[in-house]
Short mmCIF file of C-alpha atoms in Angstrom, two decimals:
data_model
loop_
_atom_site.label_atom_id
_atom_site.label_comp_id
_atom_site.label_asym_id
_atom_site.label_seq_id
_atom_site.Cartn_x
_atom_site.Cartn_y
_atom_site.Cartn_z
CA UNK A 857 -43.64 26.97 14.71
CA UNK A 858 -43.46 30.30 12.90
CA UNK A 859 -40.62 31.05 10.51
CA UNK A 860 -37.81 33.26 11.74
CA UNK A 861 -34.80 34.82 10.04
CA UNK A 862 -31.27 34.16 11.26
CA UNK A 863 -27.85 35.48 10.31
CA UNK A 864 -25.23 32.78 10.86
CA UNK A 865 -21.60 33.91 10.75
CA UNK A 866 -18.60 31.83 9.73
CA UNK A 867 -14.94 32.12 8.64
CA UNK A 868 -14.42 33.92 5.35
CA UNK A 869 -14.50 31.51 2.42
CA UNK A 870 -16.75 28.98 4.18
CA UNK A 871 -20.12 30.58 3.30
CA UNK A 872 -21.23 28.03 0.69
CA UNK A 873 -20.30 25.08 2.87
CA UNK A 874 -22.20 26.66 5.77
CA UNK A 875 -25.32 27.17 3.64
CA UNK A 876 -25.29 23.48 2.72
CA UNK A 877 -24.78 22.44 6.34
CA UNK A 878 -27.58 24.68 7.62
CA UNK A 879 -29.95 23.23 5.02
CA UNK A 880 -29.48 19.81 6.62
CA UNK A 881 -30.46 21.38 9.96
CA UNK A 882 -33.71 22.83 8.64
CA UNK A 883 -32.59 26.36 7.74
CA UNK A 884 -33.26 27.46 4.15
CA UNK A 885 -30.79 29.87 2.58
CA UNK A 886 -32.04 33.38 1.86
CA UNK A 887 -28.78 34.92 0.68
CA UNK A 888 -25.04 34.85 1.28
CA UNK A 889 -23.09 37.68 2.86
CA UNK A 890 -19.37 38.17 3.53
CA UNK A 891 -18.45 35.74 6.34
CA UNK A 892 -22.02 34.62 6.89
CA UNK A 893 -25.33 33.33 5.55
CA UNK A 894 -28.89 34.64 5.92
CA UNK A 895 -31.33 31.76 6.47
CA UNK A 896 -34.88 31.21 7.63
CA UNK A 897 -36.54 28.48 9.65
CA UNK A 898 -38.26 27.83 12.96
CA UNK A 899 -36.74 28.20 16.41
CA UNK A 900 -35.97 24.48 16.58
CA UNK A 901 -33.76 24.83 13.51
CA UNK A 902 -32.02 27.78 15.15
CA UNK A 903 -31.36 25.67 18.24
CA UNK A 904 -30.05 22.86 16.02
CA UNK A 905 -27.61 25.28 14.42
CA UNK A 906 -26.26 26.22 17.86
CA UNK A 907 -25.88 22.57 18.82
CA UNK A 908 -24.85 20.93 15.54
CA UNK A 909 -23.19 23.45 13.23
CA UNK A 910 -19.52 22.57 12.81
CA UNK A 911 -18.85 25.65 10.67
CA UNK A 912 -20.70 28.55 12.32
CA UNK A 913 -19.24 31.22 14.55
CA UNK A 914 -22.50 32.72 15.80
CA UNK A 915 -26.24 32.23 15.29
CA UNK A 916 -28.08 35.56 15.42
CA UNK A 917 -31.88 35.76 15.53
CA UNK A 918 -32.81 38.73 13.34
CA UNK A 919 -35.00 41.36 15.06
CA UNK A 920 -35.09 44.29 12.63
CA UNK A 921 -33.16 46.48 10.23
CA UNK A 922 -33.22 50.27 10.63
CA UNK A 923 -31.69 53.18 8.72
CA UNK A 924 -28.48 54.51 10.25
CA UNK A 925 -27.04 57.28 8.08
CA UNK A 926 -26.66 59.36 11.23
CA UNK A 927 -26.44 58.71 14.97
CA UNK A 928 -29.87 60.30 15.44
CA UNK A 929 -31.43 58.14 12.75
CA UNK A 930 -29.89 55.03 14.31
CA UNK A 931 -31.23 55.93 17.76
CA UNK A 932 -34.71 56.69 16.40
CA UNK A 933 -34.79 53.31 14.65
CA UNK A 934 -33.76 51.41 17.77
CA UNK A 935 -36.05 53.24 20.19
CA UNK A 936 -39.01 52.64 17.88
CA UNK A 937 -38.74 48.85 18.25
CA UNK A 938 -40.44 46.70 20.89
CA UNK A 939 -37.60 45.17 22.91
CA UNK A 940 -39.59 43.59 25.73
CA UNK A 941 -39.95 40.24 23.89
CA UNK A 942 -36.16 40.06 23.78
CA UNK A 943 -34.78 41.66 26.97
CA UNK A 944 -35.77 39.92 30.25
CA UNK A 945 -37.68 42.05 32.76
CA UNK A 946 -35.23 43.57 35.24
CA UNK A 947 -32.55 41.59 33.44
CA UNK A 948 -29.30 42.61 31.80
CA UNK A 949 -28.05 42.94 28.26
CA UNK A 950 -25.00 43.99 26.32
CA UNK A 951 -24.44 45.17 22.75
CA UNK A 952 -21.82 44.05 20.27
CA UNK A 953 -21.37 46.50 17.40
CA UNK A 954 -19.63 46.00 14.07
CA UNK A 955 -19.16 48.48 11.23
CA UNK A 956 -18.85 52.24 10.79
CA UNK A 957 -19.75 55.10 8.48
CA UNK A 958 -19.10 58.85 8.29
CA UNK A 959 -21.46 59.56 11.20
CA UNK A 960 -20.61 56.56 13.39
CA UNK A 961 -16.86 56.25 13.27
CA UNK A 962 -16.17 53.84 16.10
CA UNK A 963 -17.94 50.81 17.51
CA UNK A 964 -18.07 52.08 21.09
CA UNK A 965 -20.12 55.10 20.05
CA UNK A 966 -22.39 52.94 17.91
CA UNK A 967 -22.94 50.44 20.73
CA UNK A 968 -23.78 53.26 23.16
CA UNK A 969 -26.45 54.67 20.84
CA UNK A 970 -28.01 51.21 20.52
CA UNK A 971 -27.97 50.73 24.31
CA UNK A 972 -29.61 54.12 24.83
CA UNK A 973 -32.30 53.29 22.29
CA UNK A 974 -33.11 49.92 23.89
CA UNK A 975 -33.26 51.32 27.45
CA UNK A 976 -35.43 54.27 26.42
CA UNK A 977 -37.74 51.99 24.41
CA UNK A 978 -38.38 49.69 27.38
CA UNK A 979 -38.82 52.55 29.85
CA UNK A 980 -41.13 54.35 27.43
CA UNK A 981 -43.55 51.40 27.48
CA UNK A 982 -43.57 51.20 31.28
CA UNK A 983 -41.02 48.44 31.66
CA UNK A 984 -38.33 48.26 34.32
CA UNK A 985 -35.01 49.73 33.25
CA UNK A 986 -32.72 46.87 32.19
CA UNK A 987 -29.13 46.76 33.33
CA UNK A 988 -26.29 47.10 30.84
CA UNK A 989 -23.63 44.51 31.67
CA UNK A 990 -20.43 44.34 29.59
CA UNK A 991 -19.79 40.84 30.97
CA UNK A 992 -22.16 38.13 32.10
CA UNK A 993 -25.24 39.72 30.53
CA UNK A 994 -28.46 37.72 30.24
CA UNK A 995 -28.84 38.59 26.55
CA UNK A 996 -26.45 39.86 23.88
CA UNK A 997 -27.80 42.20 21.20
CA UNK A 998 -25.88 42.06 17.94
CA UNK A 999 -25.71 45.27 15.87
CA UNK A 1000 -24.13 45.28 12.39
CA UNK A 1001 -23.80 48.48 10.39
CA UNK A 1002 -23.39 48.24 6.63
CA UNK A 1003 -24.10 50.81 3.92
CA UNK A 1004 -26.28 52.99 6.09
CA UNK A 1005 -28.42 50.12 7.40
CA UNK A 1006 -28.22 48.68 10.92
CA UNK A 1007 -29.13 45.01 11.38
CA UNK A 1008 -30.21 44.13 14.92
CA UNK A 1009 -30.54 40.67 16.41
CA UNK A 1010 -30.20 38.44 19.46
CA UNK A 1011 -27.03 36.35 19.66
CA UNK A 1012 -28.48 32.91 20.42
CA UNK A 1013 -25.06 31.26 20.57
CA UNK A 1014 -23.69 33.61 23.24
CA UNK A 1015 -20.11 32.73 22.33
CA UNK A 1016 -18.24 31.83 19.19
CA UNK A 1017 -19.31 28.30 18.32
CA UNK A 1018 -15.82 27.39 17.15
CA UNK A 1019 -14.98 27.02 20.84
CA UNK A 1020 -16.02 23.42 21.52
CA UNK A 1021 -14.58 23.36 25.03
CA UNK A 1022 -11.78 20.85 24.45
CA UNK A 1023 -8.99 23.21 23.40
CA UNK A 1024 -7.73 25.31 26.28
CA UNK A 1025 -4.05 24.56 25.67
CA UNK A 1026 -2.78 25.70 22.30
CA UNK A 1027 -0.04 24.53 20.01
CA UNK A 1028 1.86 26.79 17.65
CA UNK A 1029 -0.61 28.72 15.44
CA UNK A 1030 -3.54 26.36 16.10
CA UNK A 1031 -6.39 26.07 13.61
CA UNK A 1032 -9.80 27.18 14.81
CA UNK A 1033 -12.14 24.25 15.18
CA UNK A 1034 -14.70 25.38 12.61
CA UNK A 1035 -11.98 26.03 10.02
CA UNK A 1036 -10.67 22.52 10.67
CA UNK A 1037 -14.20 21.19 10.10
CA UNK A 1038 -14.43 23.13 6.83
CA UNK A 1039 -11.16 21.59 5.63
CA UNK A 1040 -12.45 18.11 6.43
CA UNK A 1041 -15.65 18.73 4.51
CA UNK A 1042 -13.77 20.08 1.50
CA UNK A 1043 -11.64 16.93 1.53
CA UNK A 1044 -14.73 14.72 1.51
CA UNK A 1045 -14.02 13.20 4.92
CA UNK A 1046 -17.69 12.40 5.78
CA UNK A 1047 -17.95 10.28 2.61
CA UNK A 1048 -14.53 8.68 3.12
CA UNK A 1049 -15.40 7.78 6.72
CA UNK A 1050 -18.77 6.43 5.60
CA UNK A 1051 -16.96 4.12 3.18
CA UNK A 1052 -14.73 2.70 5.92
CA UNK A 1053 -11.73 5.01 5.50
CA UNK A 1054 -9.24 6.01 8.19
CA UNK A 1055 -7.72 9.39 9.09
CA UNK A 1056 -4.09 10.41 9.59
CA UNK A 1057 -2.40 13.76 10.31
CA UNK A 1058 1.42 13.47 10.01
CA UNK A 1059 1.98 16.97 11.51
CA UNK A 1060 -0.94 17.17 13.92
CA UNK A 1061 0.12 19.98 16.26
CA UNK A 1062 -2.47 20.33 19.03
CA UNK A 1063 -4.74 17.75 17.38
CA UNK A 1064 -7.62 19.91 16.16
CA UNK A 1065 -8.00 18.15 12.79
CA UNK A 1066 -7.92 14.74 14.47
CA UNK A 1067 -10.56 15.68 17.03
CA UNK A 1068 -12.88 17.31 14.51
CA UNK A 1069 -12.52 14.30 12.18
CA UNK A 1070 -13.44 11.94 15.02
CA UNK A 1071 -16.42 14.06 16.08
CA UNK A 1072 -17.76 13.97 12.52
CA UNK A 1073 -17.29 10.24 12.06
CA UNK A 1074 -18.84 9.41 15.44
CA UNK A 1075 -21.78 11.82 15.00
CA UNK A 1076 -20.85 13.89 18.06
CA UNK A 1077 -22.56 17.29 18.23
CA UNK A 1078 -19.90 20.04 18.41
CA UNK A 1079 -21.98 21.92 20.99
CA UNK A 1080 -22.66 18.84 23.09
CA UNK A 1081 -20.23 19.74 25.88
CA UNK A 1082 -21.13 23.43 26.07
CA UNK A 1083 -22.78 24.32 29.37
CA UNK A 1084 -24.29 27.67 28.41
CA UNK A 1085 -25.79 29.31 25.33
CA UNK A 1086 -26.92 32.87 24.72
CA UNK A 1087 -30.64 32.03 24.50
CA UNK A 1088 -31.05 30.48 27.95
CA UNK A 1089 -32.27 33.73 29.59
CA UNK A 1090 -33.84 35.17 26.45
CA UNK A 1091 -37.62 35.59 27.06
CA UNK A 1092 -38.48 33.60 23.93
CA UNK A 1093 -36.48 30.54 25.01
CA UNK A 1094 -38.31 27.17 24.98
CA UNK A 1095 -36.53 24.98 27.58
CA UNK A 1096 -38.46 21.77 26.83
CA UNK A 1097 -37.62 21.97 23.12
CA UNK A 1098 -33.96 22.59 23.90
CA UNK A 1099 -33.85 19.68 26.37
CA UNK A 1100 -35.28 17.32 23.75
CA UNK A 1101 -32.57 18.35 21.29
CA UNK A 1102 -29.84 17.80 23.89
CA UNK A 1103 -31.23 14.34 24.64
CA UNK A 1104 -31.32 13.52 20.92
CA UNK A 1105 -27.65 14.54 20.64
CA UNK A 1106 -26.74 12.17 23.48
CA UNK A 1107 -28.57 9.29 21.79
CA UNK A 1108 -26.75 9.97 18.54
CA UNK A 1109 -23.43 10.11 20.39
CA UNK A 1110 -24.14 6.67 21.86
CA UNK A 1111 -25.22 5.21 18.52
CA UNK A 1112 -22.23 6.70 16.70
CA UNK A 1113 -19.81 4.47 18.61
CA UNK A 1114 -21.69 1.24 17.95
CA UNK A 1115 -20.43 0.65 14.41
CA UNK A 1116 -16.91 0.56 13.03
CA UNK A 1117 -14.75 3.32 14.47
CA UNK A 1118 -12.12 4.57 12.00
CA UNK A 1119 -8.44 4.81 12.87
CA UNK A 1120 -7.44 8.33 13.93
CA UNK A 1121 -3.66 8.67 14.10
CA UNK A 1122 -1.61 11.84 14.55
CA UNK A 1123 2.11 12.52 14.68
CA UNK A 1124 4.36 15.48 15.36
CA UNK A 1125 8.09 15.82 15.87
CA UNK A 1126 7.60 17.99 18.99
CA UNK A 1127 6.78 15.87 22.06
CA UNK A 1128 5.55 18.96 23.94
CA UNK A 1129 2.94 19.64 21.27
CA UNK A 1130 1.90 15.98 21.38
CA UNK A 1131 1.33 16.35 25.14
CA UNK A 1132 -0.96 19.31 24.41
CA UNK A 1133 -2.81 17.30 21.77
CA UNK A 1134 -3.34 14.47 24.23
CA UNK A 1135 -4.88 16.82 26.82
CA UNK A 1136 -7.24 18.17 24.14
CA UNK A 1137 -8.20 14.61 23.16
CA UNK A 1138 -9.00 13.77 26.78
CA UNK A 1139 -11.15 16.89 27.21
CA UNK A 1140 -13.03 15.92 24.04
CA UNK A 1141 -13.71 12.48 25.54
CA UNK A 1142 -11.88 10.73 22.69
CA UNK A 1143 -9.14 8.87 24.54
CA UNK A 1144 -9.10 5.34 23.17
CA UNK A 1145 -10.35 6.69 19.81
CA UNK A 1146 -7.60 9.11 18.75
CA UNK A 1147 -3.94 8.05 18.92
CA UNK A 1148 -1.04 10.54 18.89
CA UNK A 1149 2.70 10.09 19.24
CA UNK A 1150 5.92 12.00 18.71
CA UNK A 1151 7.41 11.09 15.33
CA UNK A 1152 8.94 13.23 12.56
CA UNK A 1153 7.40 13.08 9.11
CA UNK A 1154 10.61 11.55 7.74
CA UNK A 1155 9.87 8.45 9.86
CA UNK A 1156 6.22 8.23 8.83
CA UNK A 1157 5.12 4.62 8.29
CA UNK A 1158 1.78 2.90 7.83
CA UNK A 1159 0.56 0.78 10.75
CA UNK A 1160 -0.95 -2.66 10.17
CA UNK A 1161 -4.31 -1.49 11.53
CA UNK A 1162 -4.73 1.17 8.86
CA UNK A 1163 -6.97 0.38 5.91
CA UNK A 1164 -6.36 0.65 2.18
CA UNK A 1165 -8.30 3.89 1.88
CA UNK A 1166 -8.54 7.01 3.96
CA UNK A 1167 -7.66 10.68 4.27
CA UNK A 1168 -4.38 12.34 5.13
CA UNK A 1169 -5.00 15.96 6.11
CA UNK A 1170 -2.38 18.21 7.63
CA UNK A 1171 -1.46 21.85 8.19
CA UNK A 1172 2.34 22.00 7.80
CA UNK A 1173 4.34 24.99 9.01
CA UNK A 1174 5.25 27.73 6.57
CA UNK A 1175 8.02 30.22 7.31
CA UNK A 1176 8.53 33.88 6.51
CA UNK A 1177 12.34 34.03 6.40
CA UNK A 1178 14.28 32.73 3.39
CA UNK A 1179 16.29 30.30 5.52
CA UNK A 1180 13.08 28.83 6.96
CA UNK A 1181 11.49 28.49 3.55
CA UNK A 1182 14.39 26.52 2.12
CA UNK A 1183 14.26 24.14 5.07
CA UNK A 1184 10.49 23.80 4.79
CA UNK A 1185 10.74 22.93 1.11
CA UNK A 1186 12.46 19.73 2.20
CA UNK A 1187 9.76 19.10 4.80
CA UNK A 1188 7.00 19.31 2.19
CA UNK A 1189 8.99 17.02 -0.09
CA UNK A 1190 9.41 14.51 2.75
CA UNK A 1191 5.64 14.64 3.35
CA UNK A 1192 4.88 13.85 -0.27
CA UNK A 1193 7.43 11.03 -0.44
CA UNK A 1194 6.23 9.44 2.81
CA UNK A 1195 2.54 9.50 1.90
CA UNK A 1196 3.13 8.22 -1.64
CA UNK A 1197 5.31 5.42 -0.30
CA UNK A 1198 3.07 4.38 2.60
CA UNK A 1199 -0.50 5.26 1.62
CA UNK A 1200 -1.13 4.81 -2.12
CA UNK A 1201 -4.85 4.89 -2.84
CA UNK A 1202 -5.58 7.44 -0.10
CA UNK A 1203 -6.54 11.08 -0.53
CA UNK A 1204 -4.37 13.86 0.89
CA UNK A 1205 -5.19 17.45 1.79
CA UNK A 1206 -2.52 20.03 2.63
CA UNK A 1207 -3.63 23.36 4.11
CA UNK A 1208 -0.94 26.00 3.81
CA UNK A 1209 -0.40 29.73 3.76
CA UNK A 1210 2.46 29.15 1.31
CA UNK A 1211 0.87 27.20 -1.58
CA UNK A 1212 4.06 27.45 -3.64
CA UNK A 1213 5.41 24.68 -1.42
CA UNK A 1214 2.83 22.44 -3.08
CA UNK A 1215 5.38 22.05 -5.89
CA UNK A 1216 7.73 20.37 -3.42
CA UNK A 1217 5.17 17.70 -2.49
CA UNK A 1218 5.71 16.05 -5.86
CA UNK A 1219 2.08 15.13 -6.58
CA UNK A 1220 -0.36 16.75 -8.97
CA UNK A 1221 -3.11 18.53 -7.06
CA UNK A 1222 -6.56 17.92 -8.55
CA UNK A 1223 -8.31 20.69 -6.59
CA UNK A 1224 -7.37 23.89 -4.77
CA UNK A 1225 -9.59 25.91 -2.44
CA UNK A 1226 -8.85 29.48 -1.37
CA UNK A 1227 -9.57 30.08 2.32
CA UNK A 1228 -8.29 32.17 5.20
CA UNK A 1229 -6.48 31.12 8.35
CA UNK A 1230 -7.57 34.04 10.49
CA UNK A 1231 -6.67 37.03 8.32
CA UNK A 1232 -3.94 35.16 6.44
CA UNK A 1233 -4.83 33.96 2.91
CA UNK A 1234 -4.29 30.22 2.57
CA UNK A 1235 -5.08 27.34 0.25
CA UNK A 1236 -6.25 23.78 0.67
CA UNK A 1237 -4.51 21.55 -1.88
CA UNK A 1238 -6.11 18.17 -2.62
CA UNK A 1239 -4.25 15.15 -4.00
CA UNK A 1240 -5.14 11.61 -5.00
CA UNK A 1241 -2.18 9.59 -3.74
CA UNK A 1242 -1.34 7.44 -6.76
CA UNK A 1243 2.03 6.72 -8.44
CA UNK A 1244 0.72 8.03 -11.76
CA UNK A 1245 0.11 11.43 -10.12
CA UNK A 1246 3.76 11.76 -9.06
CA UNK A 1247 5.79 14.46 -10.76
CA UNK A 1248 9.22 16.06 -10.60
CA UNK A 1249 9.37 18.40 -7.62
CA UNK A 1250 10.80 21.87 -8.25
CA UNK A 1251 12.37 24.39 -5.93
CA UNK A 1252 9.51 26.67 -4.75
CA UNK A 1253 11.93 29.61 -4.50
CA UNK A 1254 11.88 29.74 -8.28
CA UNK A 1255 15.51 28.81 -8.98
CA UNK A 1256 14.34 26.15 -11.41
CA UNK A 1257 16.42 23.49 -9.69
CA UNK A 1258 15.10 20.00 -10.39
CA UNK A 1259 14.66 17.80 -7.35
CA UNK A 1260 14.97 14.02 -7.95
CA UNK A 1261 11.64 12.28 -7.49
CA UNK A 1262 11.80 8.57 -6.68
CA UNK A 1263 8.39 6.94 -6.57
CA UNK A 1264 9.56 3.38 -5.76
CA UNK A 1265 13.06 3.11 -4.31
CA UNK A 1266 13.23 -0.69 -4.66
CA UNK A 1267 12.40 -0.65 -8.36
CA UNK A 1268 14.75 2.28 -8.89
CA UNK A 1269 17.60 0.18 -7.46
CA UNK A 1270 16.66 -2.72 -9.73
CA UNK A 1271 16.72 -0.44 -12.78
CA UNK A 1272 20.06 1.04 -11.79
CA UNK A 1273 21.62 -2.41 -11.38
CA UNK A 1274 20.22 -3.55 -14.73
CA UNK A 1275 21.64 -0.49 -16.50
CA UNK A 1276 25.05 -1.02 -14.90
CA UNK A 1277 25.08 -4.64 -16.02
CA UNK A 1278 24.02 -3.73 -19.56
CA UNK A 1279 26.63 -0.99 -19.70
CA UNK A 1280 29.37 -3.41 -18.73
CA UNK A 1281 28.38 -5.96 -21.42
CA UNK A 1282 27.32 -3.66 -24.26
CA UNK A 1283 30.02 -1.11 -23.50
CA UNK A 1284 32.83 -3.60 -24.09
CA UNK A 1285 31.35 -4.61 -27.45
CA UNK A 1286 30.77 -0.98 -28.49
CA UNK A 1287 34.35 0.02 -27.74
CA UNK A 1288 35.70 -2.86 -29.84
CA UNK A 1289 33.44 -1.79 -32.73
CA UNK A 1290 34.32 1.89 -32.37
CA UNK A 1291 30.73 2.81 -31.62
CA UNK A 1292 30.19 5.81 -29.35
CA UNK A 1293 26.39 5.95 -29.34
CA UNK A 1294 24.32 2.94 -28.42
CA UNK A 1295 21.21 1.85 -26.58
CA UNK A 1296 21.17 0.18 -23.16
#
């Protein structure tokens, strides 16, 4: 197969992870771009990206790049291209347009100029006039304007690949599926799962992290349940090749459940959100694999079935009002205490838009990643859950108030009782001797 160039889009901050993932699918990196990666490979690799990429938003087959300093220059560039290999005869297409400059100040105008150029190009070579369909088009043409250059391509994905098909209900501020997958990769979940580790989310919301973790561990293709892709009516589509890749994905899904299946356990204090998570789990076909129940983080406790190693990954709430933030400081502290008490030896990741609450967790973070949750800046904080990594938690509001940090309550009680006993014995002797400073 001949080499082709693709532009694969992703959430901002995930570009390097995406480049590594695409390399495993047969697409070699050409260069990074904001919220995307330019890669090259054959059509099979492009299909694999649509089916297997856990991080991508869209996979765009590059057609050409034309100058676009003016509307006329843009039109001339588009009309000069051969579009018949990409637009089905008597078929339909639509254009998505991103970007602007001094001459093209809104996306509607830019999209219209691209449409006009495509239609006139096809008619000028004797082809039947294609229909322009805003919805339900056979093919989607992607147009991206940047610094006076217009990049044109065919959207092979047809929809944002973060939509796996299992999440139709939504919890409060749900994570997008590909962002959840990026968090799992940054935490090292594939390696932890490969070494026999389990997965827990103490504040699971609608269950996205749980489902994505299970799909990774069981080798389930994220696009496996999608019925339609943007290339199916594209003239260059190779149905037999695509069918073979779908069949391979089904074989891998079967094989992925034959070995040890990790524990996947999620909890949330809101029973209504848990009901939403359960519906998502069922749509993903993971009932019997992922367990969720209503339980506040303060009551978090390790089950007997959980192993000695694993990953805790969660996306706690973070408030805007001062009253909310003070309450949430206690929630983050409860999270840290519960995980340190119940799961020593595990790794923990906390994804938050308020990283200052990391101080309340009471563990030293060994790594921090800057990401975005939509347009909101956020951080992923990583912790090795070990007693020696415990520290005094401070008030994140900056008051300097020291919060007591008890790593082992049983031993703390033993120490307190020993000190009281010593004080009673040594104190009597010290008073008789007139000594006011002594060692217990």
